[in-house]
PDB file of C-alpha atoms in Angstrom:
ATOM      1  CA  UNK X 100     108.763  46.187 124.005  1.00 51.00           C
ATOM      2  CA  UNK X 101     109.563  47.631 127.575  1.00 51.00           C
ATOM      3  CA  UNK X 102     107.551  51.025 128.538  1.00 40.00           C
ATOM      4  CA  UNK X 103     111.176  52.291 128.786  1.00 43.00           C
ATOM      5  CA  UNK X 104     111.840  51.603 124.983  1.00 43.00           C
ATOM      6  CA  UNK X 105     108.770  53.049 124.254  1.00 40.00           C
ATOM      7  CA  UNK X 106     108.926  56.355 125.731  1.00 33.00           C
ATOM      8  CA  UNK X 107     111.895  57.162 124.136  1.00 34.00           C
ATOM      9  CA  UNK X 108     110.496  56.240 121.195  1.00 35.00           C
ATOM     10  CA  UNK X 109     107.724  58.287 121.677  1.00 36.00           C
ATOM     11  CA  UNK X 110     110.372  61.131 122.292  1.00 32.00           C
ATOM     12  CA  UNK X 111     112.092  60.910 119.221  1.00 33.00           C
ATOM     13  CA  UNK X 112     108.722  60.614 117.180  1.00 32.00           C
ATOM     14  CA  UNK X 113     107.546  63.666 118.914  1.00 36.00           C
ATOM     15  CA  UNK X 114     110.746  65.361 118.300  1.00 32.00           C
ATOM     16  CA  UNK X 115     110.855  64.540 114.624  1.00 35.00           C
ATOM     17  CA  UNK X 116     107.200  65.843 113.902  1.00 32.00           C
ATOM     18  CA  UNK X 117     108.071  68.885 115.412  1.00 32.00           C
ATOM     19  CA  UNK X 118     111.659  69.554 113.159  1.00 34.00           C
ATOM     20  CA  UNK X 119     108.786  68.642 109.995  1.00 31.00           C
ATOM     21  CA  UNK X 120     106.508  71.235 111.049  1.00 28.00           C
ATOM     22  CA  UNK X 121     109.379  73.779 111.690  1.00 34.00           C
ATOM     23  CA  UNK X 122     111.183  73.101 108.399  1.00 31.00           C
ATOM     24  CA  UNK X 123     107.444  73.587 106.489  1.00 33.00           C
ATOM     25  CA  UNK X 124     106.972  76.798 108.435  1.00 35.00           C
ATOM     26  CA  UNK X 125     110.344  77.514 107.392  1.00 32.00           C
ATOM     27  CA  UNK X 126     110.277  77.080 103.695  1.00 33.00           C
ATOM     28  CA  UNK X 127     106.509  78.611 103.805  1.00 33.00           C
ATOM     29  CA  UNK X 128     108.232  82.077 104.852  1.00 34.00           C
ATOM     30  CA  UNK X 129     111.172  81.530 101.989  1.00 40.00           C
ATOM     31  CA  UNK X 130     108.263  81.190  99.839  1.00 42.00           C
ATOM     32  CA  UNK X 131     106.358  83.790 100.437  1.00 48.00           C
ATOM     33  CA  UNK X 132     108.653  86.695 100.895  1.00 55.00           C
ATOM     34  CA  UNK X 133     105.947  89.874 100.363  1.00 55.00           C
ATOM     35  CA  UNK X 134     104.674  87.244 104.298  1.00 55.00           C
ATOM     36  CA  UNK X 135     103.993  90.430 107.333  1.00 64.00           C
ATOM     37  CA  UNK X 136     104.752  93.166 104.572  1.00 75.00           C
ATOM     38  CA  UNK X 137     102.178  93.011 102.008  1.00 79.00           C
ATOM     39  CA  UNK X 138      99.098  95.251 102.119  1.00 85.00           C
ATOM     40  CA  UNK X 139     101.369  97.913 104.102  1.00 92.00           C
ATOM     41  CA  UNK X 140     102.332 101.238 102.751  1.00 94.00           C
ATOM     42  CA  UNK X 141     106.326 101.226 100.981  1.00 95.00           C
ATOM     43  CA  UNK X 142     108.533 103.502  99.450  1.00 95.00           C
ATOM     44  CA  UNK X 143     108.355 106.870  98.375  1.00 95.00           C
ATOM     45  CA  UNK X 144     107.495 108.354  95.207  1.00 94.00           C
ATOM     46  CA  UNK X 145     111.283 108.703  93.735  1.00 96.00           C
ATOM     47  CA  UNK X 146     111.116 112.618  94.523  1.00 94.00           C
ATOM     48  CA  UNK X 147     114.698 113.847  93.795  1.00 96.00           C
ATOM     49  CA  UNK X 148     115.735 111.471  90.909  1.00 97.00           C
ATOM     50  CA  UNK X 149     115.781 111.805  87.528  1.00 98.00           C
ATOM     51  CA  UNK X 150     114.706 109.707  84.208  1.00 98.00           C
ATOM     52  CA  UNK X 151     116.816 108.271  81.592  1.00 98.00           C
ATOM     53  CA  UNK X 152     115.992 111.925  79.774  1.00 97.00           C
ATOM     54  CA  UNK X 153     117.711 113.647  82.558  1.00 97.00           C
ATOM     55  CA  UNK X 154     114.349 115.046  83.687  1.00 97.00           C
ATOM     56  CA  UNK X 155     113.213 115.162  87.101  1.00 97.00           C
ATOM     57  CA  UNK X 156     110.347 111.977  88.187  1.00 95.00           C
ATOM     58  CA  UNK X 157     107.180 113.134  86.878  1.00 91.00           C
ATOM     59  CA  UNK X 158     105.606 112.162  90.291  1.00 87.00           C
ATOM     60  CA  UNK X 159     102.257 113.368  88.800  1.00 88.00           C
ATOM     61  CA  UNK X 160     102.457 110.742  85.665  1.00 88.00           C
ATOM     62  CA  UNK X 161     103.209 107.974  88.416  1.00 92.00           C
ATOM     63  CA  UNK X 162      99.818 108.638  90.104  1.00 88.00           C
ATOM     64  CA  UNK X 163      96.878 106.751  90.215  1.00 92.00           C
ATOM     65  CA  UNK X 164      99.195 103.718  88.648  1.00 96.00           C
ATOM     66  CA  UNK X 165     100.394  99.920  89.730  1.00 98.00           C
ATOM     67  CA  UNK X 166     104.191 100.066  89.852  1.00 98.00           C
ATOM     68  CA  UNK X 167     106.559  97.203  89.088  1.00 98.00           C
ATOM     69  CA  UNK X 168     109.685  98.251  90.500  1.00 98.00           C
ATOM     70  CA  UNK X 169     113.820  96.660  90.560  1.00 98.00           C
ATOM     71  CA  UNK X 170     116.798  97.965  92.445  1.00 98.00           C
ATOM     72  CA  UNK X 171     119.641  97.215  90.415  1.00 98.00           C
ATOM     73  CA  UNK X 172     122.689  98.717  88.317  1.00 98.00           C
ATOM     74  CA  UNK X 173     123.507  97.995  84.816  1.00 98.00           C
ATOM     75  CA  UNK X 174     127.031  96.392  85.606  1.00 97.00           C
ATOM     76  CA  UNK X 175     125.147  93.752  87.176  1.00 96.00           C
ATOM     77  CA  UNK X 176     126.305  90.255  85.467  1.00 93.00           C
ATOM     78  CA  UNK X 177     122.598  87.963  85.952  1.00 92.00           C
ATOM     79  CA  UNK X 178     120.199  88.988  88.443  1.00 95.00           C
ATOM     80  CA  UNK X 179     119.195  92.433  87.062  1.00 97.00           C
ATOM     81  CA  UNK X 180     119.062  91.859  83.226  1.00 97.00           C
ATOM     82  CA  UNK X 181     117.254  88.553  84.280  1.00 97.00           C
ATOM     83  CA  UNK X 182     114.649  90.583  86.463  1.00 97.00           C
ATOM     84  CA  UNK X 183     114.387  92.999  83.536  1.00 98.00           C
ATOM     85  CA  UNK X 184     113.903  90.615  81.261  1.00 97.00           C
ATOM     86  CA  UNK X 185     110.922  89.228  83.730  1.00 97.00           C
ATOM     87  CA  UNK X 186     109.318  92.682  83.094  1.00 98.00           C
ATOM     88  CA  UNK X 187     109.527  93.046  79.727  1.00 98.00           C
ATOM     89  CA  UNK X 188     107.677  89.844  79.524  1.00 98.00           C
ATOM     90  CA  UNK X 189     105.352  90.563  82.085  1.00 98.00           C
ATOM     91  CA  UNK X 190     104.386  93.808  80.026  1.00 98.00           C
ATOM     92  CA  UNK X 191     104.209  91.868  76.798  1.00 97.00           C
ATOM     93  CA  UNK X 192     101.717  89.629  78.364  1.00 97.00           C
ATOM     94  CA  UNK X 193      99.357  92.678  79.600  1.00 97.00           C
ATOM     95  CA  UNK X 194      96.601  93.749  78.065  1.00 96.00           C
ATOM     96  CA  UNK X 195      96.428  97.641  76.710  1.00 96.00           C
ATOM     97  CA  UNK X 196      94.027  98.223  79.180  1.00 96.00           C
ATOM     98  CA  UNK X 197      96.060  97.020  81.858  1.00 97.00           C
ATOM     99  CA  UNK X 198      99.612  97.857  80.660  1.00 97.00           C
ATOM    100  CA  UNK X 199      98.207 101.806  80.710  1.00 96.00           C
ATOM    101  CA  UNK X 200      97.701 101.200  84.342  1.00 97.00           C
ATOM    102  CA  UNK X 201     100.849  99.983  85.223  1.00 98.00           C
ATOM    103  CA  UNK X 202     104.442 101.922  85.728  1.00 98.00           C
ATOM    104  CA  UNK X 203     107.445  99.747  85.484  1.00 98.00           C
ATOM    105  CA  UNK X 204     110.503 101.304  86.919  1.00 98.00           C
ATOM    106  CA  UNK X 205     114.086 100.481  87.280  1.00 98.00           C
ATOM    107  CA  UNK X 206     116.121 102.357  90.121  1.00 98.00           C
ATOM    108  CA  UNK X 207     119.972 102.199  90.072  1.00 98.00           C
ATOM    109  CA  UNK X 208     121.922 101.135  93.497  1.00 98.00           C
ATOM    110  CA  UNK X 209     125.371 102.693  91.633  1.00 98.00           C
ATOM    111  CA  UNK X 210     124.513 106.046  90.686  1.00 97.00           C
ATOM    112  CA  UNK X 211     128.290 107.228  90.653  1.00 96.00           C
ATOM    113  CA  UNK X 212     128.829 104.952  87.091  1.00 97.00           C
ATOM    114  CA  UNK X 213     124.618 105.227  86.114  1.00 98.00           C
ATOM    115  CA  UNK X 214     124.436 107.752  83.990  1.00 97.00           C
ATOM    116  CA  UNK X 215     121.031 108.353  82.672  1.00 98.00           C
ATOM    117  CA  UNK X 216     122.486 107.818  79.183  1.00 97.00           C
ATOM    118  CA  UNK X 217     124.173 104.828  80.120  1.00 98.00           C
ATOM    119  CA  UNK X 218     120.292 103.676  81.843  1.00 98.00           C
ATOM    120  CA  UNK X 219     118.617 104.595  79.193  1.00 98.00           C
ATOM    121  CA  UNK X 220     120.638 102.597  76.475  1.00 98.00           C
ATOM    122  CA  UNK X 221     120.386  99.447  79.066  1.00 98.00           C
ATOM    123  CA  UNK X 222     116.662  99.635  79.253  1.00 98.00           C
ATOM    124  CA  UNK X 223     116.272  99.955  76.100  1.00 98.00           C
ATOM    125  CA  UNK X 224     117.463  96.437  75.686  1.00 97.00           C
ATOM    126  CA  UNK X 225     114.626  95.569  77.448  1.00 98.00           C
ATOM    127  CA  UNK X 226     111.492  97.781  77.078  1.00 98.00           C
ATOM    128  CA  UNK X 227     112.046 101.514  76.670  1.00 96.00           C
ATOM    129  CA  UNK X 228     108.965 102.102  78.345  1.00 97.00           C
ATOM    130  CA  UNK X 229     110.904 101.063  81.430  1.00 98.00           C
ATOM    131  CA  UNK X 230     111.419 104.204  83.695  1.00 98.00           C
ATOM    132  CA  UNK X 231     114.912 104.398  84.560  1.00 98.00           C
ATOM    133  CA  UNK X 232     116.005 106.644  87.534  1.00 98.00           C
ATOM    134  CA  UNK X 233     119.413 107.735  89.012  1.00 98.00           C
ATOM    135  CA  UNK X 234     120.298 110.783  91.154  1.00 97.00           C
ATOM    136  CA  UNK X 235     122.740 111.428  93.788  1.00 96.00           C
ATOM    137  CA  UNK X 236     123.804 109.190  96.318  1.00 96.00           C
ATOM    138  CA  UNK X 237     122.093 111.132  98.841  1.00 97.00           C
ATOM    139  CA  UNK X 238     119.098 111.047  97.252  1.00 97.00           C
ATOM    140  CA  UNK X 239     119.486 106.887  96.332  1.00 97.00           C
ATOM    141  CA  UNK X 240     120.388 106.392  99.768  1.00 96.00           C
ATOM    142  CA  UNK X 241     117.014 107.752 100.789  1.00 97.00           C
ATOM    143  CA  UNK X 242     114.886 105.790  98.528  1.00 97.00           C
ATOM    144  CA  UNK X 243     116.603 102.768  99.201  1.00 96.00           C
ATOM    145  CA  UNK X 244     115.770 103.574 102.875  1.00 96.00           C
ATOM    146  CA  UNK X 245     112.573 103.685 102.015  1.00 96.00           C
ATOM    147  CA  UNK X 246     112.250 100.873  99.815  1.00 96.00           C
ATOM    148  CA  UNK X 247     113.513  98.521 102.128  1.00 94.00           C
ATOM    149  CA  UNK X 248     116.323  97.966  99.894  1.00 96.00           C
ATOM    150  CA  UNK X 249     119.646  96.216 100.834  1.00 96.00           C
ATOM    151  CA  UNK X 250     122.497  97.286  98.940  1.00 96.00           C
ATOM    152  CA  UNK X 251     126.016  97.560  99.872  1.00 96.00           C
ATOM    153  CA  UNK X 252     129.336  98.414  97.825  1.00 95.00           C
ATOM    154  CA  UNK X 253     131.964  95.233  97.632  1.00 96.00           C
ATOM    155  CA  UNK X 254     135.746  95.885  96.620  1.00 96.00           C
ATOM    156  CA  UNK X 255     137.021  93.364  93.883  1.00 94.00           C
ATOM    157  CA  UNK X 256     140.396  92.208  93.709  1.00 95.00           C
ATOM    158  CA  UNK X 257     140.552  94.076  90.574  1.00 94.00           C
ATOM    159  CA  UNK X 258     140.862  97.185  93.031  1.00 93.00           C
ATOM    160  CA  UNK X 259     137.203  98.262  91.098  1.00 95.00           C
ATOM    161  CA  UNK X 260     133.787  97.354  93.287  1.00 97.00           C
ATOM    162  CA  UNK X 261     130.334  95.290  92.546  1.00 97.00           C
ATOM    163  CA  UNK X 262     127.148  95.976  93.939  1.00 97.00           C
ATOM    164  CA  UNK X 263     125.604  93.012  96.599  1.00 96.00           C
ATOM    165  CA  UNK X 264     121.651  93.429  96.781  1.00 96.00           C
ATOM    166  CA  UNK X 265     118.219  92.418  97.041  1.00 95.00           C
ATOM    167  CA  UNK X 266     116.715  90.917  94.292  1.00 94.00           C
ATOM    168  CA  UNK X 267     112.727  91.552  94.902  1.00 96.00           C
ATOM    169  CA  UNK X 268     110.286  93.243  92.368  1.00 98.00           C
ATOM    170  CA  UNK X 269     108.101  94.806  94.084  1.00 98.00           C
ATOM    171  CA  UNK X 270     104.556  95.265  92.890  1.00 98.00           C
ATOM    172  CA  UNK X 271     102.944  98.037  94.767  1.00 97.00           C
ATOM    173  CA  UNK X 272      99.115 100.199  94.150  1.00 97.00           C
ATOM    174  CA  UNK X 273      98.079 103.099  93.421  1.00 96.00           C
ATOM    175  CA  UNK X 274      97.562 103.760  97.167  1.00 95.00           C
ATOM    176  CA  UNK X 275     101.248 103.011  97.718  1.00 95.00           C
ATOM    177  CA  UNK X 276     100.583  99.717  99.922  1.00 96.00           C
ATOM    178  CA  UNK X 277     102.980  96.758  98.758  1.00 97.00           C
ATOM    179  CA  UNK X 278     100.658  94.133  96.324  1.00 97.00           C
ATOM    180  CA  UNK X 279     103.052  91.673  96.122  1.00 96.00           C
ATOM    181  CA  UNK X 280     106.972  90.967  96.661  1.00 96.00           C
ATOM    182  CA  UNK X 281     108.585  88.718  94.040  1.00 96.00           C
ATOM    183  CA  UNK X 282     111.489  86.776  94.765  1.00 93.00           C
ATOM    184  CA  UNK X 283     113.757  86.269  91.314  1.00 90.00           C
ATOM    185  CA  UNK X 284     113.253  82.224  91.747  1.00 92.00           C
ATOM    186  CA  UNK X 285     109.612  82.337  91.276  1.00 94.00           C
ATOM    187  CA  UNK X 286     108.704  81.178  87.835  1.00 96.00           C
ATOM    188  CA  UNK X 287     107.771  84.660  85.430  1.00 96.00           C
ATOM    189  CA  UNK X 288     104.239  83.041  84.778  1.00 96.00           C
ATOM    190  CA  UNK X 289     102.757  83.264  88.020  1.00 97.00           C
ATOM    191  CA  UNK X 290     104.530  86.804  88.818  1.00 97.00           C
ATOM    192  CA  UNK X 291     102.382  87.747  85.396  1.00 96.00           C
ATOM    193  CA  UNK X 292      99.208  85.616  87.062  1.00 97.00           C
ATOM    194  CA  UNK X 293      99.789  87.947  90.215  1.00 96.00           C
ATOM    195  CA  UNK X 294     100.239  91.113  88.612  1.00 97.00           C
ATOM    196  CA  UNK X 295      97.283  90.392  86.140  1.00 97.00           C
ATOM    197  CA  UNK X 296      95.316  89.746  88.906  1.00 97.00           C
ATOM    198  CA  UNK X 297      95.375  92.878  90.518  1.00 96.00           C
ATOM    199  CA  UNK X 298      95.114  95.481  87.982  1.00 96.00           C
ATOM    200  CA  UNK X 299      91.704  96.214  86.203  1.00 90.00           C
ATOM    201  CA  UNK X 300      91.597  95.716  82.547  1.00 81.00           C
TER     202      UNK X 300
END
């Protein structure tokens, strides 16, 4: 072989090993989606909505508590009743000890057609314990914001609209700092492993 031929050879080696590493760095990220935000402060503490009761957030009943929170809306046709359904298993799988510690909450991204009737008879499906809050869409806006929430209106052809969003549950402390940040593909036993984890029996 001619030190020309292997040169290029050489090239296209190096070249290769390098695309590797780059996809693996790439589908560590996809992986690992709670990557540069976990162990940061997140969110806010929901002030200005209300419960499926119509009753201002008890802000003092959500402190000192993990929270296991989805953005969603109940005319959602797979990725919220699936996520939902994820927490109700997760909180079948905690001990009492640890399911007293821990606040699961549902937020609506469509508070114009939420009702808190209409959330409360959809979480019930699930777990009633399941805090469901709505509010204005000032107020959603706002807690989105702070959430780090995407969620944007999109017109069917029906001339009615859909909701396109994020699909995390986020698991955050006491302290307010992001635990974890579950993508919807990640298999429901090692969300529970994570979550179990963290909170003290």
């Amino acid at each position: 072989m001619q030190r020309g031929q292997r040169v290029v050879i050489s090239v296209l080696v190096g070249v290769a090993l390098a695309a590797l590493i780059a996809f693996a760095q790439t589908a560590t990220t996809q992986q690992s989606p709670a990557a540069g935000i976990a162990g940061t402060p997140i969110g806010n503490n929901f002030e200005g909505l209300i419960d499926q009761d119509s009753k201002p957030v008890d802000t003092n009943a959500l402190a000192g508590k993990y929270q296991l929170v989805f953005f969603g809306f109940t005319r959602c046709p797979s990725i919220c009743p699936t996520e939902l359904l994820r927490v109700k298993t997760i909180l079948a799988g905690l001990t009492p000890g640890e399911r007293a510690k821990l606040a699961p909450i549902f937020v609506t991204l469509d508070p114009a057609r939420d009702s808190p009737k209409l959330m409360k008879d959809y979480v019930a499906m699930f777990d009633p314990s399941i805090l469901a809050l709505s509010g204005p869409e000032e107020t959603t806006q706002t807690t989105i914001k702070a959430w780090k929430v995407y969620a944007a209106k999109v017109d069917t052809e029906d001339g009615d609209y859909t909701v396109d969003h994020s699909a995390f549950l986020y698991f955050r402390g006491p302290d307010g700092v992001l635990l974890d940040l579950f993508d919807h593909a990640e298999p429901t036993p090692d969300v529970m492993a994570a979550v179990k984890a963290q909170i003290p029996d």
